[in-house]
Coordinates of N, CA and C and ligand atoms in Angstrom, one line a residue:
M1097 N 0.8 -1.2 0.0 CA 0.0 0.0 0.0 C 0.9 1.2 0.0
K1098 N 0.5 2.2 -0.9 CA 1.3 3.5 -0.9 C 0.8 4.4 0.3
F1099 N 1.8 5.1 0.8 CA 1.5 6.1 1.9 C 1.6 7.5 1.3
F1100 N 0.5 8.2 1.3 CA 0.5 9.6 1.0 C 0.3 10.4 2.3
I1101 N 0.9 11.6 2.3 CA 0.7 12.5 3.5 C -0.4 13.5 3.1
D1102 N -1.3 13.7 4.0 CA -2.5 14.6 3.7 C -2.3 15.9 4.4
T1103 N -1.5 16.8 3.8 CA -1.2 18.1 4.4 C -0.6 19.0 3.4
A1104 N -0.6 20.3 3.7 CA 0.2 21.3 2.9 C 1.3 21.9 3.7
N1105 N 1.6 21.2 4.8 CA 2.7 21.7 5.7 C 4.0 21.2 5.2
L1106 N 4.9 22.2 4.8 CA 6.2 21.8 4.2 C 7.1 21.0 5.1
S1107 N 7.1 21.4 6.4 CA 8.1 20.6 7.3 C 7.6 19.2 7.6
E1108 N 6.2 19.0 7.6 CA 5.7 17.7 7.8 C 5.9 16.8 6.6
I1109 N 5.8 17.4 5.4 CA 6.0 16.7 4.2 C 7.5 16.3 4.1
K1110 N 8.4 17.2 4.5 CA 9.8 16.9 4.5 C 10.2 15.8 5.4
E1111 N 9.5 15.9 6.6 CA 9.8 14.8 7.6 C 9.4 13.4 7.1
A1112 N 8.2 13.4 6.5 CA 7.7 12.1 6.0 C 8.6 11.6 4.8
Q1113 N 9.0 12.6 4.0 CA 9.9 12.2 2.8 C 11.2 11.7 3.4
D1114 N 11.8 12.3 4.4 CA 13.1 11.9 5.0 C 13.0 10.5 5.6
L1115 N 11.8 10.1 6.1 CA 11.6 8.8 6.6 C 11.8 7.7 5.6
G1116 N 11.7 8.1 4.3 CA 11.9 7.1 3.2 C 10.7 6.3 2.9
I1117 N 9.5 6.7 3.4 CA 8.4 5.8 3.2 C 7.3 6.5 2.4
L1118 N 7.5 7.7 1.9 CA 6.5 8.5 1.4 C 6.3 8.3 -0.1
D1119 N 5.1 8.1 -0.5 CA 4.8 7.9 -2.0 C 4.1 9.0 -2.6
G1120 N 3.6 10.0 -1.9 CA 2.9 11.1 -2.5 C 2.3 12.0 -1.4
V1121 N 1.6 13.1 -1.9 CA 1.0 14.1 -1.1 C -0.4 14.4 -1.6
T1122 N -1.4 14.6 -0.7 CA -2.7 15.1 -1.0 C -2.9 16.4 -0.3
T1123 N -3.5 17.3 -1.0 CA -3.9 18.6 -0.3 C -5.3 18.9 -0.7
N1124 N -5.9 19.9 0.0 CA -7.2 20.3 -0.4 C -7.3 21.8 0.0
P1125 N -8.3 22.5 -0.4 CA -8.4 24.0 -0.1 C -8.3 24.3 1.4
S1126 N -8.9 23.4 2.2 CA -8.9 23.6 3.7 C -7.5 23.5 4.2
L1127 N -6.7 22.5 3.7 CA -5.3 22.3 4.2 C -4.4 23.4 3.7
M1128 N -4.7 24.0 2.5 CA -3.9 25.1 2.1 C -4.2 26.3 2.9
A1129 N -5.5 26.5 3.3 CA -5.9 27.7 4.1 C -5.3 27.5 5.5
K1130 N -5.2 26.3 6.0 CA -4.6 26.1 7.3 C -3.2 26.6 7.4
E1131 N -2.5 26.5 6.2 CA -1.1 27.0 6.2 C -1.0 28.5 5.9
G1132 N -2.2 29.1 5.7 CA -2.3 30.6 5.5 C -1.9 30.9 4.1
I1133 N -2.0 30.0 3.1 CA -1.6 30.3 1.7 C -2.8 30.9 1.0
K1134 N -2.6 32.1 0.5 CA -3.7 32.7 -0.2 C -3.3 33.4 -1.4
G1135 N -4.2 33.6 -2.4 CA -3.8 34.2 -3.6 C -3.3 33.2 -4.6
K1136 N -3.7 33.2 -5.8 CA -3.3 32.2 -6.8 C -1.8 32.0 -6.9
D1137 N -1.1 33.1 -7.0 CA 0.4 33.0 -7.2 C 1.0 32.3 -6.1
N1138 N 0.6 32.6 -4.8 CA 1.2 32.0 -3.6 C 0.8 30.5 -3.6
V1139 N -0.5 30.2 -3.9 CA -0.9 28.8 -3.9 C -0.1 28.0 -4.9
Y1140 N 0.1 28.5 -6.1 CA 0.8 27.8 -7.1 C 2.3 27.6 -6.7
R1141 N 2.9 28.7 -6.1 CA 4.3 28.6 -5.6 C 4.4 27.5 -4.5
H1142 N 3.3 27.4 -3.7 CA 3.4 26.5 -2.6 C 3.3 25.0 -3.2
Y1143 N 2.4 24.8 -4.2 CA 2.4 23.5 -4.8 C 3.7 23.1 -5.4
K1144 N 4.4 24.1 -6.0 CA 5.7 23.9 -6.6 C 6.7 23.5 -5.4
A1145 N 6.6 24.2 -4.3 CA 7.5 23.9 -3.2 C 7.3 22.5 -2.7
I1146 N 6.0 22.0 -2.7 CA 5.7 20.7 -2.2 C 6.3 19.7 -3.2
C1147 N 6.1 20.0 -4.5 CA 6.6 19.0 -5.6 C 8.1 18.9 -5.5
D1148 N 8.8 20.0 -5.1 CA 10.3 20.0 -5.1 C 10.8 19.1 -3.9
L1149 N 9.9 18.9 -2.9 CA 10.3 18.1 -1.7 C 10.1 16.6 -1.9
V1150 N 9.2 16.2 -2.8 CA 8.9 14.8 -2.8 C 9.1 14.2 -4.2
T1151 N 9.0 12.8 -4.2 CA 9.3 12.1 -5.5 C 7.9 11.6 -6.1
G1152 N 6.9 11.6 -5.3 CA 5.6 11.0 -5.8 C 4.6 12.0 -6.3
D1153 N 3.4 11.5 -6.5 CA 2.3 12.4 -7.0 C 1.8 13.4 -5.9
V1154 N 1.4 14.6 -6.4 CA 1.0 15.6 -5.5 C -0.4 16.1 -6.0
S1155 N -1.5 15.8 -5.2 CA -2.8 16.2 -5.6 C -3.1 17.7 -5.3
A1156 N -3.5 18.4 -6.3 CA -3.8 19.8 -6.2 C -5.3 20.0 -6.6
E1157 N -6.1 20.5 -5.7 CA -7.6 20.5 -5.9 C -8.0 21.8 -6.7
V1158 N -8.9 21.6 -7.7 CA -9.5 22.7 -8.4 C -10.5 23.4 -7.5
I1159 N -10.7 24.7 -7.7 CA -11.7 25.5 -6.9 C -13.0 25.6 -7.8
A1160 N -12.8 25.6 -9.1 CA -14.0 25.7 -10.0 C -14.9 24.5 -9.9
T1161 N -16.2 24.8 -10.1 CA -17.1 23.7 -10.0 C -17.9 23.5 -11.3
D1162 N -17.6 24.3 -12.3 CA -18.2 24.2 -13.6 C -17.2 23.5 -14.6
Y1163 N -17.7 22.8 -15.6 CA -16.9 22.0 -16.5 C -15.7 22.9 -17.1
K1164 N -16.1 24.0 -17.7 CA -15.1 24.8 -18.4 C -14.0 25.3 -17.4
G1165 N -14.5 25.7 -16.2 CA -13.6 26.3 -15.2 C -12.7 25.2 -14.7
I1166 N -13.2 24.0 -14.5 CA -12.4 22.8 -14.0 C -11.3 22.5 -15.0
I1167 N -11.7 22.5 -16.3 CA -10.7 22.2 -17.3 C -9.6 23.2 -17.3
E1168 N -10.0 24.5 -17.3 CA -9.0 25.6 -17.4 C -8.1 25.5 -16.2
E1169 N -8.7 25.3 -15.0 CA -7.8 25.3 -13.8 C -6.9 24.1 -13.8
G1170 N -7.5 22.9 -14.2 CA -6.7 21.7 -14.2 C -5.5 21.8 -15.1
E1171 N -5.8 22.4 -16.3 CA -4.7 22.5 -17.3 C -3.6 23.4 -16.9
E1172 N -4.0 24.4 -16.1 CA -3.0 25.3 -15.5 C -2.2 24.7 -14.4
L1173 N -2.9 23.9 -13.5 CA -2.3 23.3 -12.4 C -1.2 22.3 -12.9
V1174 N -1.4 21.6 -14.0 CA -0.4 20.6 -14.4 C 0.8 21.2 -15.0
T1175 N 0.7 22.6 -15.3 CA 2.0 23.2 -15.8 C 2.9 23.5 -14.6
I1176 N 2.5 23.4 -13.4 CA 3.3 23.7 -12.2 C 4.5 22.7 -12.2
D1177 N 4.1 21.4 -12.3 CA 5.1 20.4 -12.2 C 4.5 19.0 -12.7
A1178 N 5.4 18.2 -13.2 CA 4.9 16.9 -13.7 C 4.3 16.0 -12.6
K1179 N 4.5 16.3 -11.3 CA 4.0 15.5 -10.3 C 2.5 15.8 -9.9
I1180 N 2.0 16.9 -10.5 CA 0.7 17.4 -10.1 C -0.4 16.4 -10.7
V1181 N -1.3 16.1 -9.7 CA -2.5 15.3 -10.1 C -3.7 16.2 -9.8
V1182 N -4.6 16.4 -10.8 CA -5.7 17.3 -10.7 C -6.8 16.7 -9.8
K1183 N -7.1 17.3 -8.7 CA -8.1 16.8 -7.8 C -9.4 17.4 -8.1
V1184 N -10.4 16.6 -8.4 CA -11.7 17.1 -8.9 C -12.8 16.6 -8.0
P1185 N -13.7 17.5 -7.6 CA -14.8 17.0 -6.8 C -15.8 16.1 -7.5
M1186 N -16.4 15.2 -6.8 CA -17.4 14.2 -7.3 C -18.7 14.9 -7.5
I1187 N -18.8 15.7 -8.6 CA -20.0 16.3 -9.1 C -20.1 16.0 -10.6
K1188 N -21.3 16.3 -11.1 CA -21.5 16.0 -12.6 C -20.4 16.6 -13.5
D1189 N -20.2 17.9 -13.3 CA -19.2 18.5 -14.2 C -17.8 18.0 -13.9
G1190 N -17.6 17.5 -12.6 CA -16.3 17.0 -12.3 C -16.1 15.6 -13.0
I1191 N -17.1 14.8 -13.1 CA -17.0 13.5 -13.8 C -16.7 13.8 -15.3
K1192 N -17.4 14.8 -15.9 CA -17.1 15.1 -17.3 C -15.7 15.6 -17.5
A1193 N -15.2 16.4 -16.5 CA -13.8 16.9 -16.6 C -12.8 15.8 -16.4
I1194 N -13.1 14.8 -15.5 CA -12.2 13.7 -15.3 C -12.1 12.9 -16.6
R1195 N -13.2 12.7 -17.3 CA -13.1 12.0 -18.7 C -12.2 12.8 -19.6
Y1196 N -12.4 14.2 -19.6 CA -11.6 15.0 -20.5 C -10.1 14.9 -20.2
F1197 N -9.8 15.0 -18.9 CA -8.3 14.9 -18.5 C -7.8 13.5 -18.8
S1198 N -8.6 12.5 -18.5 CA -8.2 11.1 -18.7 C -7.8 10.8 -20.2
D1199 N -8.7 11.4 -21.0 CA -8.5 11.2 -22.5 C -7.2 11.9 -23.0
R1200 N -6.7 12.8 -22.2 CA -5.5 13.5 -22.5 C -4.3 13.1 -21.7
G1201 N -4.4 12.1 -21.0 CA -3.3 11.6 -20.2 C -2.9 12.4 -18.9
I1202 N -3.9 13.2 -18.5 CA -3.7 14.0 -17.3 C -4.2 13.3 -16.1
K1203 N -3.4 13.1 -15.1 CA -3.8 12.3 -13.9 C -4.8 13.1 -13.1
T1204 N -5.8 12.3 -12.5 CA -6.8 12.9 -11.7 C -7.1 12.2 -10.4
N1205 N -7.6 12.9 -9.4 CA -8.0 12.3 -8.1 C -9.4 12.8 -7.9
C1206 N -10.4 11.9 -7.9 CA -11.8 12.2 -7.7 C -12.0 12.2 -6.2
T1207 N -12.4 13.4 -5.7 CA -12.4 13.6 -4.2 C -13.9 13.8 -3.8
L1208 N -14.0 13.7 -2.4 CA -15.3 13.8 -1.8 C -16.3 12.6 -2.2
V1209 N -15.7 11.4 -2.2 CA -16.5 10.2 -2.5 C -17.0 9.6 -1.3
F1210 N -18.3 9.3 -1.2 CA -18.9 8.8 0.0 C -19.8 7.5 -0.3
S1211 N -19.8 7.1 -1.6 CA -20.6 5.9 -1.9 C -20.0 5.1 -3.0
A1212 N -20.4 3.8 -3.0 CA -19.8 2.9 -4.0 C -20.2 3.3 -5.4
G1213 N -21.4 3.9 -5.6 CA -21.9 4.4 -6.9 C -21.0 5.5 -7.4
Q1214 N -20.7 6.4 -6.5 CA -19.8 7.5 -6.9 C -18.4 7.0 -7.3
A1215 N -17.9 6.0 -6.6 CA -16.6 5.4 -6.9 C -16.7 4.7 -8.3
L1216 N -17.8 4.1 -8.6 CA -18.0 3.4 -9.9 C -18.0 4.4 -11.0
L1217 N -18.7 5.5 -10.8 CA -18.7 6.6 -11.8 C -17.3 7.2 -12.1
A1218 N -16.5 7.4 -11.0 CA -15.2 7.9 -11.1 C -14.3 7.0 -11.9
A1219 N -14.4 5.7 -11.7 CA -13.6 4.7 -12.4 C -14.0 4.7 -13.9
K1220 N -15.3 4.7 -14.1 CA -15.8 4.7 -15.5 C -15.3 6.0 -16.3
A1221 N -15.1 7.1 -15.6 CA -14.7 8.3 -16.2 C -13.1 8.3 -16.4
G1222 N -12.5 7.3 -15.8 CA -11.0 7.2 -16.0 C -10.2 7.8 -15.0
A1223 N -10.7 8.1 -13.8 CA -9.9 8.7 -12.7 C -8.7 7.9 -12.4
T1224 N -7.6 8.5 -12.1 CA -6.4 7.8 -11.7 C -6.6 7.3 -10.3
Y1225 N -7.1 8.2 -9.4 CA -7.4 7.9 -8.0 C -8.8 8.2 -7.7
V1226 N -9.4 7.4 -6.8 CA -10.7 7.8 -6.2 C -10.5 7.9 -4.7
S1227 N -11.0 9.0 -4.1 CA -10.8 9.3 -2.7 C -12.1 9.1 -1.8
P1228 N -12.3 7.9 -1.3 CA -13.4 7.8 -0.3 C -12.9 8.3 1.0
F1229 N -13.8 9.1 1.7 CA -13.4 9.7 3.0 C -13.9 8.9 4.1
I1230 N -13.0 8.0 4.7 CA -13.4 7.1 5.7 C -13.9 7.8 7.0
G1231 N -13.1 8.7 7.5 CA -13.3 9.3 8.8 C -14.6 10.1 8.8
R1232 N -14.9 10.8 7.7 CA -16.1 11.6 7.7 C -17.4 10.7 7.6
L1233 N -17.2 9.5 7.1 CA -18.4 8.5 7.1 C -18.6 8.0 8.5
D1234 N -17.4 7.7 9.2 CA -17.5 7.2 10.6 C -18.2 8.3 11.4
D1235 N -17.9 9.6 11.1 CA -18.4 10.7 11.9 C -19.9 10.7 11.9
I1236 N -20.5 10.2 10.8 CA -22.0 10.3 10.7 C -22.6 8.9 11.0
G1237 N -21.8 8.0 11.6 CA -22.4 6.7 12.1 C -22.4 5.7 11.0
S1238 N -21.7 6.0 9.9 CA -21.6 5.0 8.8 C -20.3 4.3 8.9
D1239 N -20.0 3.3 8.0 CA -18.7 2.5 8.2 C -17.8 2.8 7.0
G1240 N -16.9 3.7 7.2 CA -15.9 4.1 6.1 C -15.2 3.0 5.6
L1241 N -14.7 2.1 6.4 CA -13.9 0.9 5.9 C -14.7 0.0 5.1
E1242 N -16.0 -0.2 5.5 CA -16.9 -1.0 4.7 C -17.0 -0.5 3.2
L1243 N -17.0 0.8 3.1 CA -17.0 1.4 1.8 C -15.7 1.1 1.0
I1244 N -14.6 1.1 1.6 CA -13.3 0.8 1.0 C -13.4 -0.7 0.4
A1245 N -14.0 -1.6 1.3 CA -14.1 -3.0 0.9 C -15.0 -3.1 -0.3
Q1246 N -16.1 -2.4 -0.3 CA -17.1 -2.4 -1.4 C -16.5 -2.0 -2.7
I1247 N -15.8 -0.9 -2.6 CA -15.2 -0.3 -3.8 C -14.1 -1.3 -4.4
K1248 N -13.3 -1.9 -3.4 CA -12.3 -2.8 -3.8 C -12.9 -4.0 -4.6
N1249 N -14.0 -4.5 -4.1 CA -14.7 -5.6 -4.7 C -15.2 -5.2 -6.1
I1250 N -15.8 -4.1 -6.2 CA -16.3 -3.6 -7.5 C -15.2 -3.5 -8.5
Y1251 N -14.1 -2.8 -8.1 CA -13.0 -2.5 -9.0 C -12.4 -3.9 -9.5
D1252 N -12.3 -4.8 -8.5 CA -11.7 -6.1 -8.8 C -12.5 -6.9 -9.8
N1253 N -13.9 -6.8 -9.6 CA -14.8 -7.5 -10.5 C -14.5 -7.2 -12.0
Y1254 N -14.2 -5.9 -12.2 CA -14.1 -5.4 -13.6 C -12.7 -5.0 -14.0
G1255 N -11.8 -5.1 -13.1 CA -10.4 -4.8 -13.5 C -10.2 -3.3 -13.7
Y1256 N -11.0 -2.4 -13.0 CA -10.8 -1.0 -13.2 C -9.4 -0.6 -12.7
P1257 N -8.6 0.2 -13.5 CA -7.3 0.6 -13.0 C -7.3 1.7 -12.0
T1258 N -8.4 2.4 -11.8 CA -8.5 3.5 -10.8 C -8.0 3.0 -9.4
Q1259 N -7.1 3.8 -8.9 CA -6.5 3.4 -7.6 C -7.4 3.9 -6.4
I1260 N -7.6 3.0 -5.4 CA -8.4 3.4 -4.3 C -7.5 4.1 -3.3
L1261 N -7.8 5.4 -3.1 CA -7.0 6.3 -2.2 C -7.8 6.6 -1.0
A1262 N -7.6 5.8 0.0 CA -8.4 6.0 1.3 C -8.0 7.3 1.9
A1263 N -9.0 8.2 2.1 CA -8.8 9.5 2.6 C -9.5 9.7 3.9
S1264 N -9.3 10.9 4.6 CA -9.9 11.1 5.9 C -9.5 9.9 6.8
V1265 N -8.3 9.5 6.7 CA -7.8 8.4 7.6 C -7.3 9.1 8.9
R1266 N -7.9 8.7 10.0 CA -7.7 9.4 11.2 C -6.8 8.7 12.3
H1267 N -6.6 7.4 12.2 CA -5.8 6.7 13.2 C -5.2 5.4 12.6
T1268 N -4.3 4.8 13.4 CA -3.6 3.7 12.8 C -4.4 2.5 12.4
M1269 N -5.5 2.3 13.2 CA -6.4 1.1 12.8 C -7.0 1.3 11.4
H1270 N -7.4 2.6 11.1 CA -7.9 2.9 9.8 C -6.8 2.4 8.7
L1271 N -5.6 2.8 9.0 CA -4.5 2.6 8.1 C -4.3 1.1 7.9
I1272 N -4.2 0.4 9.0 CA -4.0 -1.1 9.0 C -5.1 -1.8 8.3
E1273 N -6.3 -1.4 8.6 CA -7.5 -2.1 8.0 C -7.6 -1.8 6.5
C1274 N -7.2 -0.6 6.1 CA -7.1 -0.3 4.7 C -6.1 -1.2 4.0
A1275 N -5.0 -1.5 4.6 CA -4.0 -2.4 4.1 C -4.5 -3.8 4.0
E1276 N -5.3 -4.2 5.0 CA -5.9 -5.6 5.0 C -6.9 -5.7 3.9
I1277 N -7.7 -4.7 3.7 CA -8.7 -4.7 2.6 C -8.1 -4.7 1.2
G1278 N -6.9 -4.0 1.1 CA -6.2 -3.9 -0.1 C -6.4 -2.6 -0.8
A1279 N -6.6 -1.5 -0.1 CA -6.6 -0.1 -0.7 C -5.3 0.1 -1.3
D1280 N -5.2 0.8 -2.4 CA -4.0 1.0 -3.1 C -3.1 2.0 -2.4
V1281 N -3.8 3.1 -1.8 CA -3.1 4.2 -1.2 C -3.9 4.6 0.1
A1282 N -3.2 5.0 1.1 CA -3.9 5.7 2.2 C -3.2 7.0 2.4
T1283 N -4.0 8.1 2.6 CA -3.5 9.4 2.8 C -3.9 9.8 4.2
C1284 N -2.9 10.3 5.0 CA -3.2 10.7 6.4 C -2.2 11.7 6.9
P1285 N -2.6 12.3 8.1 CA -1.6 13.2 8.7 C -0.3 12.5 9.1
L1286 N 0.8 13.3 9.2 CA 2.1 12.7 9.6 C 1.9 11.9 11.0
S1287 N 1.1 12.4 11.9 CA 1.0 11.8 13.2 C 0.5 10.4 13.1
V1288 N -0.4 10.1 12.1 CA -0.9 8.7 12.0 C 0.2 7.8 11.5
I1289 N 1.1 8.3 10.6 CA 2.2 7.5 10.1 C 3.2 7.2 11.2
T1290 N 3.5 8.2 11.9 CA 4.5 8.0 13.0 C 4.0 7.2 14.1
S1291 N 2.7 7.2 14.3 CA 2.1 6.3 15.4 C 2.3 4.9 15.1
L1292 N 2.5 4.5 13.8 CA 2.8 3.1 13.5 C 4.1 2.6 14.1
L1293 N 5.0 3.6 14.4 CA 6.3 3.2 14.9 C 6.2 2.6 16.4
K1294 N 5.1 3.1 17.0 CA 5.1 2.9 18.5 C 4.5 1.5 18.9
H1295 N 5.2 0.9 19.9 CA 4.6 -0.3 20.6 C 5.3 -0.3 22.0
P1296 N 4.5 -0.5 23.1 CA 5.2 -0.5 24.4 C 6.2 -1.6 24.5
L1297 N 6.1 -2.7 23.9 CA 7.0 -3.8 24.0 C 8.3 -3.4 23.3
T1298 N 8.2 -2.6 22.2 CA 9.4 -2.2 21.5 C 10.2 -1.2 22.5
A1299 N 9.5 -0.3 23.1 CA 10.1 0.7 24.0 C 10.8 0.0 25.2
S1300 N 10.0 -0.9 25.9 CA 10.6 -1.6 27.1 C 11.7 -2.6 26.7
G1301 N 11.5 -3.3 25.5 CA 12.6 -4.2 25.1 C 13.9 -3.5 24.8
L1302 N 13.8 -2.3 24.1 CA 15.0 -1.6 23.8 C 15.6 -1.1 25.1
E1303 N 14.8 -0.6 26.0 CA 15.4 -0.1 27.3 C 16.2 -1.2 28.0
T1304 N 15.6 -2.5 28.0 CA 16.3 -3.6 28.6 C 17.6 -3.9 27.9
F1305 N 17.5 -4.0 26.5 CA 18.7 -4.3 25.7 C 19.9 -3.3 26.1
L1306 N 19.5 -2.0 26.1 CA 20.6 -1.0 26.3 C 21.1 -1.1 27.7
A1307 N 20.2 -1.4 28.7 CA 20.6 -1.5 30.1 C 21.6 -2.7 30.3
D1308 N 21.2 -3.8 29.7 CA 22.1 -5.0 29.8 C 23.4 -4.8 29.1
H1309 N 23.4 -4.1 28.0 CA 24.7 -3.8 27.3 C 25.6 -2.9 28.2
K1310 N 24.9 -1.9 28.9 CA 25.7 -1.0 29.7 C 26.3 -1.7 31.0
K1311 N 25.5 -2.7 31.5 CA 26.0 -3.5 32.7 C 27.3 -4.1 32.4
V1312 N 27.5 -4.6 31.2 CA 28.7 -5.4 30.8 C 29.8 -4.4 30.3
N1313 N 29.3 -3.5 29.5 CA 30.3 -2.6 28.8 C 30.6 -1.3 29.5
G1314 N 29.8 -1.0 30.5 CA 30.0 0.2 31.2 C 29.4 1.4 30.5
Ligands
G3P334 O1 -8.0 13.8 2.2 C1 -9.2 14.3 2.7 C2 -8.9 14.7 4.1 O2 -8.1 15.9 4.1 C3 -10.1 14.9 4.9 O3 -9.8 14.6 6.2 O4 -9.9 14.5 8.6 O5 -10.8 16.5 7.3 O6 -12.0 14.4 7.3 P1 -10.7 15.0 7.4

């Protein structure tokens, strides 16, 4: 399973990249706003800075919601860097735009996906990635991981090449269960990735090893 980091924070992206396990980055307008990035030039410069830090795909979301606007914005976004993937919302004009981009070899990430039917449409339109939001489904008493399993089953049935990018991943169990189900990618905050490192038996075992070594070696 690929690990993407879900942030626009440059130091967190660098930290994940330096760990040697990072496969890509996802951003959205809320994450860009959180970093205080405003104005088109600054936003585009920030995307370029992210691309310069990593080796994998970087999702940049369009703001337009009409077909013509999405096409124009997406075509401009991909001029920033070859790593840019155009992130398009799951709306009617978005699906049409994903077909347009797909026919021209431009990578897309269909975002704000909350049902298997939406994921099926995204795959049929040729999306490179589909982003089901696990945590937000859990928030409303639904089962986000069940949706990942459903989409996996549907895509496997027909051999759709669209990659399942589990998003709104909030904790390590989300991440591990996504891997068990067979999601292609999980995107999450840095804290979720680094939480995977932790186990109390690792910490106590290491403490004992070092103490025993010190007893003998001083
Ligand atoms: O990738 C989508 C993600 O940013 C949404 O996460 O935690 O705001 O639901 P969250």
